[in-house]
Structures are given as structure tokens and as C-alpha cells.
XYZ file of C-alpha atoms in Angstrom:
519
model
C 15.578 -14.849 -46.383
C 18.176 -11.930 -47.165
C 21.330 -10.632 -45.508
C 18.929 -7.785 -43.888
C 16.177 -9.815 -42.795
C 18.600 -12.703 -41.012
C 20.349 -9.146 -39.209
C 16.685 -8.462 -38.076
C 15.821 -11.840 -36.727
C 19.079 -12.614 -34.993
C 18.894 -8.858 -33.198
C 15.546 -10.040 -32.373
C 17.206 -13.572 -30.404
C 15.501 -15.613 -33.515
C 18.416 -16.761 -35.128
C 18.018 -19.843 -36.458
C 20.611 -23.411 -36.200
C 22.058 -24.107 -39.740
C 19.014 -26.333 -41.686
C 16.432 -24.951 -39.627
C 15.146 -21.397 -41.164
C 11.687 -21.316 -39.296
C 10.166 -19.901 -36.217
C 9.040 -22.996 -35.359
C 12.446 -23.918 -34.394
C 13.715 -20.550 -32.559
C 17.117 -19.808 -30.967
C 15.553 -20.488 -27.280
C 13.625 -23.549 -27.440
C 12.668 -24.500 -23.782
C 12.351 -27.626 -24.647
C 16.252 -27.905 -24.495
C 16.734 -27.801 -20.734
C 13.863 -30.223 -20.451
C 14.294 -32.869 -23.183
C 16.719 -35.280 -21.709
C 14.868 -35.956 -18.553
C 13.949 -39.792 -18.171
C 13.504 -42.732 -15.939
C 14.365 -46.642 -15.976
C 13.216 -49.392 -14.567
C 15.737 -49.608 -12.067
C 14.979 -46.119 -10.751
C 11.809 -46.757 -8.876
C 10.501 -48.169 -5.601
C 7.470 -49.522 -4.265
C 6.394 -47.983 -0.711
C 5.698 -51.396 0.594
C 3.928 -51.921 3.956
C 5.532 -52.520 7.172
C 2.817 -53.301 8.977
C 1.238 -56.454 9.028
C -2.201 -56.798 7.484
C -2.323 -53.104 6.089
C -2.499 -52.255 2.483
C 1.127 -49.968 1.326
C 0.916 -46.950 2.217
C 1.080 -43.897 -0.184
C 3.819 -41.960 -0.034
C 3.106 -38.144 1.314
C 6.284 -36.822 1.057
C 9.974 -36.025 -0.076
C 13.014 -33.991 0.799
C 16.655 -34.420 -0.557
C 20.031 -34.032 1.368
C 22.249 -30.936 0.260
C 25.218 -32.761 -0.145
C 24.514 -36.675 -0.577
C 22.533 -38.481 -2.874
C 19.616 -39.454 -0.066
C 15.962 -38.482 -0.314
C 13.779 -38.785 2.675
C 10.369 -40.011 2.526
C 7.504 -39.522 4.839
C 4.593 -42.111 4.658
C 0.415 -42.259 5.537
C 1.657 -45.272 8.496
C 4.155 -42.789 9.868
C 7.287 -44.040 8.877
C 10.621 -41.956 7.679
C 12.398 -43.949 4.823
C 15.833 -43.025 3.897
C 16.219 -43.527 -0.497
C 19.247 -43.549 -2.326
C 19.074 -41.638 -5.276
C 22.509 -42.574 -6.973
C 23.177 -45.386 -9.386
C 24.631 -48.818 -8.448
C 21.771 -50.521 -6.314
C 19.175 -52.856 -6.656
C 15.572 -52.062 -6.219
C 15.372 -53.867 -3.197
C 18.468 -51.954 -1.881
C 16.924 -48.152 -2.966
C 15.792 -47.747 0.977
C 18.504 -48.597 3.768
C 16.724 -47.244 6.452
C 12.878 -46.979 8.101
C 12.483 -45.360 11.247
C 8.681 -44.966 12.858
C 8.544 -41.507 13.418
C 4.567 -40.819 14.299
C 1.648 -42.860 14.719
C 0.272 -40.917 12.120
C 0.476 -40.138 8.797
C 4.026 -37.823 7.910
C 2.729 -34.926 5.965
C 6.034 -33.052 5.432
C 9.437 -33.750 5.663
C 12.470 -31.422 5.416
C 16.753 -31.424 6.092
C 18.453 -28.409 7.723
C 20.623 -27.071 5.755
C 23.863 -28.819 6.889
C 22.046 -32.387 6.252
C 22.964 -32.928 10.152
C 18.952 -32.658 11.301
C 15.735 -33.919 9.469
C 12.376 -32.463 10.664
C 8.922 -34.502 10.388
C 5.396 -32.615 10.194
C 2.420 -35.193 10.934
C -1.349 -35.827 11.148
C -0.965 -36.330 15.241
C -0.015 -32.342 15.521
C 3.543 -33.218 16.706
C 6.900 -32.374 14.941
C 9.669 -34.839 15.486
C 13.431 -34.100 15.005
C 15.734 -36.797 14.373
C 19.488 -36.724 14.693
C 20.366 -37.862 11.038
C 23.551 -39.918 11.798
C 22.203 -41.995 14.708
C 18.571 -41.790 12.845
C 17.111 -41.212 16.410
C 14.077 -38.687 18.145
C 16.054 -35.798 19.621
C 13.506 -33.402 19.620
C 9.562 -33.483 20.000
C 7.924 -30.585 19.098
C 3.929 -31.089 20.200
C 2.578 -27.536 21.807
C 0.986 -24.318 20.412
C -0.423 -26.989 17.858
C -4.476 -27.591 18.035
C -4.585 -29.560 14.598
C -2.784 -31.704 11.867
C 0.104 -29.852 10.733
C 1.072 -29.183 6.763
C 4.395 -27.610 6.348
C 7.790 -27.573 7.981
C 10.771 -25.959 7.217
C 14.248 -25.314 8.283
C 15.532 -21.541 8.685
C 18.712 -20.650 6.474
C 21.492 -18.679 7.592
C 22.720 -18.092 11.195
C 19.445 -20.478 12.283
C 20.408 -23.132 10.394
C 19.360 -26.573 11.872
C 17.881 -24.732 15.275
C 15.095 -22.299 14.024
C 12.353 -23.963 12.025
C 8.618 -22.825 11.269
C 5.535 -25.289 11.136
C 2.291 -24.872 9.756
C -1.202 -26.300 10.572
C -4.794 -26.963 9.367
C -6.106 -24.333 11.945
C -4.000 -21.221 10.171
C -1.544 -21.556 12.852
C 2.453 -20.439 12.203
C 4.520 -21.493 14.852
C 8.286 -20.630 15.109
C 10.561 -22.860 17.012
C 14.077 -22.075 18.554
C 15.845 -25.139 19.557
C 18.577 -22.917 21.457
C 15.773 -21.561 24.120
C 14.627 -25.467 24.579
C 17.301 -26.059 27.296
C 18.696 -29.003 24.861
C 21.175 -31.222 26.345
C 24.910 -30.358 24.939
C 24.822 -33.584 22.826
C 21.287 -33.754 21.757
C 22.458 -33.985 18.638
C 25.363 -35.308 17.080
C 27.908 -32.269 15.920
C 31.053 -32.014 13.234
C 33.997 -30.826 14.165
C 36.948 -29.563 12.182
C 39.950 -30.802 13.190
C 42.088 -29.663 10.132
C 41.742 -28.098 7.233
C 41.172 -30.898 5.062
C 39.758 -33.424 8.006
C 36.107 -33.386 9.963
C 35.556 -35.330 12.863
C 31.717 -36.153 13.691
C 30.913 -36.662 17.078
C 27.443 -38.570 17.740
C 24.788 -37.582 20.207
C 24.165 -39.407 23.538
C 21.999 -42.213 23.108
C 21.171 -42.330 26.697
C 19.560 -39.406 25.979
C 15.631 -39.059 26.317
C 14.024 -36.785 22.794
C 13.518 -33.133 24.364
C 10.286 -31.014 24.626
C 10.618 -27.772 22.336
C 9.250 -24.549 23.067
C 8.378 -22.190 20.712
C 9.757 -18.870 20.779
C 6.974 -17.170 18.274
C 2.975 -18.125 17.238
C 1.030 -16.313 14.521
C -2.254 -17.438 14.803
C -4.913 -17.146 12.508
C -2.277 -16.475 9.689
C -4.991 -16.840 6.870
C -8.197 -17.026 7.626
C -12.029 -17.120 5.216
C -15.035 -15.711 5.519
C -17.705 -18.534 5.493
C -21.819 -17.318 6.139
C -20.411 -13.709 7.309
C -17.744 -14.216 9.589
C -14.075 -15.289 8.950
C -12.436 -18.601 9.691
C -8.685 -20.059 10.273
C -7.802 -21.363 7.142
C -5.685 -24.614 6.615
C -1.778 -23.100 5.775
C -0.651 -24.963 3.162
C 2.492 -23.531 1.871
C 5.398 -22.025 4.171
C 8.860 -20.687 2.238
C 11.987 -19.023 4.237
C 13.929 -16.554 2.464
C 17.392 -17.058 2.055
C 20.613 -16.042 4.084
C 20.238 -12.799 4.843
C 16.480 -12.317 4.924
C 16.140 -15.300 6.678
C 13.989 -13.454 9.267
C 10.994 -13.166 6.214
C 8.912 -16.063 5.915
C 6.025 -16.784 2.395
C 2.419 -18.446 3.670
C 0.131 -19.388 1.207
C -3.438 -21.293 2.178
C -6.158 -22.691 0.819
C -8.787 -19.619 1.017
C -7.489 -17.511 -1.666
C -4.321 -17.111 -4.120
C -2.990 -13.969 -1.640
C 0.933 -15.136 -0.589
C 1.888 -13.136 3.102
C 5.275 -12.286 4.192
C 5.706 -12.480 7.692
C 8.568 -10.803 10.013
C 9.005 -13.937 12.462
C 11.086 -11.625 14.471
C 8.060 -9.728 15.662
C 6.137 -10.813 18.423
C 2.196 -9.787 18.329
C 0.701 -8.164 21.538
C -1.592 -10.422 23.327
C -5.184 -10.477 21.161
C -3.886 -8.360 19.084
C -4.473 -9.338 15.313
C -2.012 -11.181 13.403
C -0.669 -8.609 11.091
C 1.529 -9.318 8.017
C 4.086 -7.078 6.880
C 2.713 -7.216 3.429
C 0.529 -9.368 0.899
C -0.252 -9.824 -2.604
C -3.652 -9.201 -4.628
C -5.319 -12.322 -5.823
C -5.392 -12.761 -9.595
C -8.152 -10.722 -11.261
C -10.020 -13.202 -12.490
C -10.621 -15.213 -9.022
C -12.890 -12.234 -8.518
C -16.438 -14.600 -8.091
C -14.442 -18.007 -7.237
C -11.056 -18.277 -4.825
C -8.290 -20.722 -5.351
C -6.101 -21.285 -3.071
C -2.488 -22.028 -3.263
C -0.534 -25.552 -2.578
C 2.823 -24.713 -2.664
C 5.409 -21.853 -2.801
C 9.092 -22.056 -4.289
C 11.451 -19.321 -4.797
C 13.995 -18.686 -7.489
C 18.360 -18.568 -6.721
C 18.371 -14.952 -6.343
C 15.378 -14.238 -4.729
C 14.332 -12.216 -7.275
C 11.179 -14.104 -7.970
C 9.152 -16.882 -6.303
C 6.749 -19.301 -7.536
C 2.805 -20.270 -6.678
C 1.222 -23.204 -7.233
C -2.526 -22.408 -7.470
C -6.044 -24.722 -7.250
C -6.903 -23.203 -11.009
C -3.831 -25.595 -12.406
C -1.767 -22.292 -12.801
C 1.490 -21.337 -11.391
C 1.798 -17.533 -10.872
C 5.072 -16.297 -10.630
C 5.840 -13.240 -8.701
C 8.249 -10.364 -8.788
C 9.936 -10.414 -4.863
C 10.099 -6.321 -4.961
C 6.578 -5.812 -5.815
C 5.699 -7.356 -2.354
C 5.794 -4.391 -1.251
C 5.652 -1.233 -3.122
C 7.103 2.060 -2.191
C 9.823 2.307 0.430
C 10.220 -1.079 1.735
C 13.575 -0.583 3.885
C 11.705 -4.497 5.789
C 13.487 -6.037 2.481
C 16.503 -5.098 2.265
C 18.990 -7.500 3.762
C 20.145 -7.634 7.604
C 17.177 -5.148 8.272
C 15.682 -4.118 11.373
C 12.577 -5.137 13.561
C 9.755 -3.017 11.989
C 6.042 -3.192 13.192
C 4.069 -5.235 9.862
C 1.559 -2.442 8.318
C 0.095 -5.249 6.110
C 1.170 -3.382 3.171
C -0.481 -4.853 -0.381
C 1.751 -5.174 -2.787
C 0.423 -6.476 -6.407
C -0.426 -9.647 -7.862
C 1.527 -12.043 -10.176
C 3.487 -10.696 -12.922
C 2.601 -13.869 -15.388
C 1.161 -17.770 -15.214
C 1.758 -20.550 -16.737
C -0.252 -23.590 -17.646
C 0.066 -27.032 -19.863
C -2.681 -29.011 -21.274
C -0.990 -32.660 -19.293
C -0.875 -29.813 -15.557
C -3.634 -30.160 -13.459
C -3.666 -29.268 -9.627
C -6.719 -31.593 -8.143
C -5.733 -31.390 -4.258
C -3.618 -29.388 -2.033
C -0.895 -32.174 -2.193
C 0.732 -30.714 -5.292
C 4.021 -29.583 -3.986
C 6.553 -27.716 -5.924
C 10.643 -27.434 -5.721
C 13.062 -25.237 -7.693
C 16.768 -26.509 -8.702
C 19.245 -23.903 -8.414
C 21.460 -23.064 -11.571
C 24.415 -25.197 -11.196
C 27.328 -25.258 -13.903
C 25.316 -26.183 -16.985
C 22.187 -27.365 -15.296
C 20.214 -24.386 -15.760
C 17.444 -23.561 -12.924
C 14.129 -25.830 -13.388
C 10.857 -25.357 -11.667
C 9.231 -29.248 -10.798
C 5.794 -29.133 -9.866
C 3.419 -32.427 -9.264
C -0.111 -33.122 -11.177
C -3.155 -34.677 -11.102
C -2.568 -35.890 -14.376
C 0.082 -38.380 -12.960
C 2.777 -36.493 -15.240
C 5.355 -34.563 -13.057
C 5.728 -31.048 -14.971
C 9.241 -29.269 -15.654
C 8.890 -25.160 -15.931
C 12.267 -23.313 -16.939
C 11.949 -20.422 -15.634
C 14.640 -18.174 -17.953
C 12.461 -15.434 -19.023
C 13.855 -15.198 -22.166
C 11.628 -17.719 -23.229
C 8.653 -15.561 -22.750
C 10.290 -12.741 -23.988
C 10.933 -14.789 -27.075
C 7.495 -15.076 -27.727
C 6.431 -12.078 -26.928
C 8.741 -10.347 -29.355
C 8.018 -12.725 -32.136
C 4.035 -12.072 -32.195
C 3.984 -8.369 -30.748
C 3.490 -7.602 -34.834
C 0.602 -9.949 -35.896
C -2.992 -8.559 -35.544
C -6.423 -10.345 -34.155
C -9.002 -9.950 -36.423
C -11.001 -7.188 -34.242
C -7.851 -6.055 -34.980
C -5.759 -5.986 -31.519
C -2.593 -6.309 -31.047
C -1.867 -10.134 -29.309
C -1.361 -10.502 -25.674
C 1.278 -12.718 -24.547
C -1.080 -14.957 -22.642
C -1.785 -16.075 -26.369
C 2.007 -17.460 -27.847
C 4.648 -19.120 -26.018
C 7.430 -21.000 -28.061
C 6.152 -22.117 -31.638
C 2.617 -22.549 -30.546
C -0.181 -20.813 -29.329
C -1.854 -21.249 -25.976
C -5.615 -22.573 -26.128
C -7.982 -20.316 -25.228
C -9.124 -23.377 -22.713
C -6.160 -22.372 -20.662
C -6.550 -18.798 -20.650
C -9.303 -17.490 -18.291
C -11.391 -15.165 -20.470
C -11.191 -12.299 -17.671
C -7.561 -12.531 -17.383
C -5.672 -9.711 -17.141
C -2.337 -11.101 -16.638
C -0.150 -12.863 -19.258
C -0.749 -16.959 -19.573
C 2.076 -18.462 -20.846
C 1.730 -22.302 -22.346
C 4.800 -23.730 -20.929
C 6.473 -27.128 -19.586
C 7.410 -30.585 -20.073
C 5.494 -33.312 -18.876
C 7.473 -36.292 -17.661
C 4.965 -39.134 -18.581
C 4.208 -43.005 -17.987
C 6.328 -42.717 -15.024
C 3.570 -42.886 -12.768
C -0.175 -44.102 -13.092
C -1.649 -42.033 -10.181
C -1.761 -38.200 -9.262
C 2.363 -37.480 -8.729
C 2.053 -35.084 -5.363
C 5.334 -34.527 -3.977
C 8.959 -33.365 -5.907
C 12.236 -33.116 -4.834
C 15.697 -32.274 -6.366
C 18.590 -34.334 -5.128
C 22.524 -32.310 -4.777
C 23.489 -34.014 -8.422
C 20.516 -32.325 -9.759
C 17.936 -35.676 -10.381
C 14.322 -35.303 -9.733
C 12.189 -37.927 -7.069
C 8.925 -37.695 -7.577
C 6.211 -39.579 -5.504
C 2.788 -40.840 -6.078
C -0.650 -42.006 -5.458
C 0.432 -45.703 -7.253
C 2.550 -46.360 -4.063
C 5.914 -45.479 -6.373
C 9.136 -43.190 -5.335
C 11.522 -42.863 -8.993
C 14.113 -40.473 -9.634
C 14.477 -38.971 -13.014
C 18.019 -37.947 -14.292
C 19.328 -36.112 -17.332
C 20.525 -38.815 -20.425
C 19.589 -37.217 -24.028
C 20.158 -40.613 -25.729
C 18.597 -42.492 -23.429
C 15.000 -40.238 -23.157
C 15.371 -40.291 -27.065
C 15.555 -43.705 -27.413
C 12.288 -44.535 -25.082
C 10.517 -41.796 -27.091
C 11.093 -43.532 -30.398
C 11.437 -47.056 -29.036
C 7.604 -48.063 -28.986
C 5.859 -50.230 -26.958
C 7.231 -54.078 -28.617
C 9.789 -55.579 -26.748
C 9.127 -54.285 -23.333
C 12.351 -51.735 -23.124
C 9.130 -48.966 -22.039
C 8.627 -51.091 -18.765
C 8.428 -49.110 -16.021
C 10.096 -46.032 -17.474
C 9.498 -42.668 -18.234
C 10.407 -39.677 -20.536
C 10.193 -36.199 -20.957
C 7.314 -35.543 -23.773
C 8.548 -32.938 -26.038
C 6.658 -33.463 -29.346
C 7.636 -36.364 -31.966
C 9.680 -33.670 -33.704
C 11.782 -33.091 -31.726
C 14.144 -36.077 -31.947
C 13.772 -35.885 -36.030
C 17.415 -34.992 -37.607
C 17.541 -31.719 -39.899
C 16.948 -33.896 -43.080
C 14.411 -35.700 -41.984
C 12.640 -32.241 -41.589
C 13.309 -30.765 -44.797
C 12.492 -33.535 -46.677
């Protein structure tokens, strides 16, 4: 390649690593951020029964502390299990602490911001908040509720730990205020700052009886279907806050169709009056003559964009401005009460799919890691497949590929869409809907043979490691170690060193040295 051509390929952001002079090995390779994900055998645990005579139970759900290495998980018996995510223990000493939080199964599970609180959503249409340092009941959140719930989630911000939104099967979004539930002054335990450098934590009464919680907001019939000619609640199952600032904006995504609705929780309906968003977004194009519905909703650092996890093994990602086009003074931040006009914005800006991604149920959760230092943001989203799927979500990457195929013609001739290259390869046209009008982009990493079942529920601990949970009974986390997830790629099978571990799969090549690729 001449001095001209290597100008024109490095202005392009294909400049090429000493050795490797071929677009199969570009500048941004995605696989990068994902390759040195993997999982030992000393990284799992077995959701083991506690009750006597029952089978284990499956494990429905995860969420992570902000600032220690602790994962929650909610089971189908109704227990609360606390995991430790760090190095340093046994198996057998991965969970330090059970509590029986409902005597049904614990569909969602999720930490206030300050790690102080930890909120339970279960089958028996209750909500249960537990005091995390005494690990017991303080609040019991069980009206305004007619069915199982699916979501729960802690407000950011000023509400942080006292305003927190459920979801249920019925289409039902409640919001809760523990500050206008009369709580005793030590419901809950409370730190204290007693120098700069020192905090004191003072413990909540255990004499104390768990509180009844009012809610100070209901939207019902948030998303509803229309089944032989009339419309129907449907089941919510994806809630998202925004973050500080906009906390007041709330995401709902259910299982009737791929349209997300942003909510003003501030704004209390009239009585029988409809419940009206302040804006949605169109459904893909192509879900024209079948609807998908969406399992889960995550949203990037900077708000900027958010992520959908749809039934057609997609996830859409959205632009955050386009929710509302026009004038939209209800985004900007610290803005005022408005009444919704149930503005529609537009639909996704791009997909992307993997041949190992499939979404079978409405269990497939999602969860974004926030840049941090070098750890670069990650999208984790569960499968049907069993293989827990990494996403970067740098949009170089698809600019990349855009760029580098914008020239080459189809034989009709027209010009390539991007739904057809991402990275060095193409995407199938199995995985691109032939009505599609949006760009598909083949992307992610599947983490495999770290599960056996369909992996349903992700979470990302503070040190940036990845829990996953499963249908095979199993809770692992996954952390970053490039020799290590190279050396169970190219270790094989003999020996036994693959027991119960897992890798990222990034293609046999990818761990070859520059010689043994020219060669």
C-alpha cells in the first residue's frame, strides 16, 4: 500500500497495528473491550434450596451494591441472598446471608443509590424494603397493586432511597414516597458524618414493627393492547429512572409492542381521566403485521442514549432527544410540571443482533456499566441461548463500518446499507428483517459454557465484574483477565482446566500472534 493510500485509510480511522495491513483487522476492533472477559470455577454458586423437600429454586434476579462488592439475589421460594462478588472465598462462603423476604417468588430486586436500602418486587403483589445493615423488613409496600409485580426501582437524585416506582402485570405504575408514609425516625438505619474523614452509622430500631407505605402517584393502564377490538392492560415489563436531574422522567416498556413511554411522575392524572404520557416512540417498521414487545430498558452515562431489549432478539438503541421532537422544554434538566400531550417522537436510530442472542421470554434483563478509568462502557444483556452477550456501545464501531463499505456496490447495483457490515464481517441476511428500514448492526460477544440454561438476569458489580444468573440454578461473576480468557480459549477440553468456566468467544483468530497470521 503507498504513502497516499495509508494517509487515506488512517484519515478514514483504518489504520492498521504494525504486521497487520488488512481490514480484517481495523483500528477499532470491538472485540477489544470484550475479549478478556472470563469465568473460573471458583466464581460460581449453586442456588441451593432452603426448604425442605423442594427442588432449588431458580434464580429470578440480581442487583449489585454501588460501592461494595455484594450482589443481591432474589429467588422463585422468596428468599433475598446476599453474594460476594470479590475474590478470596470459597464456594460455600459466596452467600453470607438469606433473608425470607415473600412467600412468593422475588421477581426484581434493586439498591438505592447510597447501598443503605434494598427494595424486593414479588409474585404476592407486595414490595418489601429491607434496612441493608440490620437485613430487616422496614417497609411493606402492598396497596394500589391488583397483580404480580415486574419491576422496581429506586429514584436518583434528591429521592434517593425514599422515592421508588413499581411495576405490575396489570399495566399498573405506582410511585411511592417513603417521606409521606409517616415512617418512624429510625425506620431505617442512617450514616452520619462526624468528621471529615470519619462516618458513624447508626442502626434502626429493632423494636420496630415494618411500616405500611402509601403511594403518592398511580398510572394505571400505562400500556395497554387491543385484543378482539377493545384494548387491554398490558403486563409492564421494563421501568428506567433518568438520572440526577431528570429524575422526575421515568422509561416503561411492556410486552404489547416495542413503543418505550416517558412518564412525568410528578403529574397527577384527574380522576378517570386517561393515563397520558408525555411522549412515546414509534415501533420499528417492520413490526408492522406482528408486535414484540420489550423486556428490558438500560440507559447510557450521559443520557444521551438508552437501550431496548426487544422479543425479535434485537436491541434497539435510541437517541434520548428524539423522544420528543420539536420544543421539548419537559427535557431539559430541573424543568417544570407540564401537562403530558403524548407527543410521538421516532423510533430507534439502529439494532443490533448476534447469531449466539436470542430473547425467548420476558426474563431477559439488561444492565449498562458506566465508563470508568479504562473500563470503557459495556451493554450486558441475557439470552436464551444460555450465552450472556456483551454490546460496546462506542459508536465508532458502527461508524467504522459504515465508512469502510459506503464505496462497494450490490449487484442491482445499490449502494450497501449499514444493516449489512459491522467489523470485518457481514451481517446474515437471517438477522436482518427483509422490511427493515433501520440499520442492523452484527455486534457482541458471547460469554459461553458458563451456563447450560437460558442466562435471564445481569448485573455489574462497583469493580466493574459481571453476575449473571440462570435457568441451571447457577449465580457466576465474570471479570476482566486477558491471559486467563486466552488460555481457556486455546486450552481444550483434556485435562479438565474448562470445568466450570467460561470465556468470552471472539473467533480462534483472535489470540493468534502477528506471525502466526502472516505465515
Amino acid at each position: 500500500m503507498g504513502f497516499g493510500a495509508q494517509m487515506l485509510e488512517r484519515e478514514h480511522g483504518f489504520a492498521m497495528d504494525t504486521g497487520k495491513q488488512y481490514l480484517a483487522y481495523p483500528a477499532w476492533d470491538e472485540r477489544a473491550e470484550t475479549a478478556n472477559f472470563c469465568s473460573t470455577n471458583a466464581d460460581w454458586y449453586a442456588n441451593e434450596s432452603l426448604v425442605q423437600g423442594q427442588g432449588n429454586p431458580l434464580p429470578f434476579c440480581l442487583a449489585s451494591c454501588s460501592k461494595s462488592p455484594v450482589t443481591a439475589i432474589g429467588d422463585e421460594q422468596g428468599y433475598v441472598r446476599l453474594f460476594r462478588t470479590d475474590d478470596g472465598h470459597d464456594r460455600q462462603d459466596k452467600v453470607y446471608e438469606t433473608l425470607l423476604m415473600h412467600d412468593n417468588a422475588v421477581i426484581d430486586v434493586a439498591f438505592s443509590q447510597d447501598d443503605m436500602r434494598l427494595a424486593t418486587a414479588a409474585g404476592d403483589r407486595t414490595c418489601g424494603i429491607v434496612d441493608v445493615t440490620t437485613m430487616k423488613v422496614a417497609v411493606t409496600l402492598a396497596s394500589h397493586h391488583k397483580s404480580s409485580l415486574r419491576q422496581v426501582a429506586f429514584q436518583p437524585g434528591q429521592g434517593n432511597g425514599d422515592v421508588l416506582a413499581t411495576s405490575d402485570r396489570d399495566g399498573t405504575i405506582a410511585i411511592w414516597d417513603l417521606r409521606c408514609s409517616q415512617l418512624p425516625a429510625r425506620a431505617f438505619s442512617s450514616i452520619v458524618n462526624d468528621s471529615s474523614t470519619r462516618r458513624r452509622i447508626y442502626p434502626r430500631d429493632d423494636s420496630l414493627d415494618a411500616v405500611h407505605g402509601v403511594a403518592s402517584n398511580v398510572i394505571p393502564a400505562a400500556h395497554s393492547r387491543l385484543t378482539e377490538g377493545r384494548f387491554t392492560p398490558a403486563s409492564l415489563t421494563a421501568i428506567h429512572w433518568f438520572p440526577d436531574g431528570r429524575e422526575h422522567l421515568l422509561l416503561s416498556g411492556s410486552e404489547a409492542n416495542a413503543s418505550i413511554k416517558l412518564w412525568d411522575t410528578r403529574y397527577i392524572k384527574p380522576v378517570r381521566a386517561q393515563s397520558t404520557p408525555l411522549a412515546q416512540t414509534a415501533a420499528p417498521r417492520h413490526h408492522t403485521f406482528r408486535s414484540y414487545g420489550i423486556t428490558s430498558i438500560a440507559m447510557s452515562s450521559d443520557a444521551a442514549r438508552f437501550y431496548a431489549v426487544c422479543r425479535d432478539s434485537t436491541v434497539y438503541a435510541y437517541s434520548t432527544a428524539h423522544l420528543m421532537l420539536g420544543e421539548a422544554p419537559e427535557l431539559v434538566y430541573n424543568a417544570i410540571k407540564r401537562k403530558p400531550r403524548a407527543i410521538e417522537g421516532i423510533g430507534p436510530l439502529f439494532g443490533l443482533k448476534n447469531e449466539s442472542f436470542s430473547v425467548g421470554t420476558f426474563f431477559i434483563k439488561s444492565k449498562l456499566r458506566p465508563a470508568s478509568g479504562a473500563s470503557p462502557e459495556l451493554l450486558a444483556v441475557g439470552s436464551t441461548s444460555g450465552c450472556p452477550m456483551l454490546f460496546p456501545t462506542d459508536e465508532r464501531y458502527m461508524r467504522t463500518a459504515w465508512a469502510a463499505n459506503s464505496h462497494i456496490l450490490k449487484p442491482d447495483p445499490v449502494l450497501i446499507t449499514p444493516s449489512q457490515s459491522f467489523t470485518a464481517t457481514n451481517t446474515p441476511a437471517s438477522l436482518t428483517p427483509s422490511n427493515c428500514d433501520i440499520p442492523i448492526y452484527r455486534s457482541g460477544t458471547p460469554l459461553v459454557r458458563g451456563h447450560e440454561r437460558e442466562v435471564t438476569n445481569v448485573s455489574w458489580t462497583h469493580q466493574g465484574r459481571l453476575v449473571t444468573a440462570s435457568d441451571d440454578g447457577n449465580v457466576r461473576h465474570w471479570q476482566e483477565d486477558a491471559a486467563k480468557a486466552r488460555h481457556l480459549r486455546q486450552v481444550g477440553d483434556f485435562g479438565g482446566e474448562r470445568w466450570m468456566s467460561g470465556w468470552a468467544d471472539v473467533g480462534d483468530e483472535w489470540d493468534l500472534d502477528d506471525d502466526e497470521i502472516l505465515s
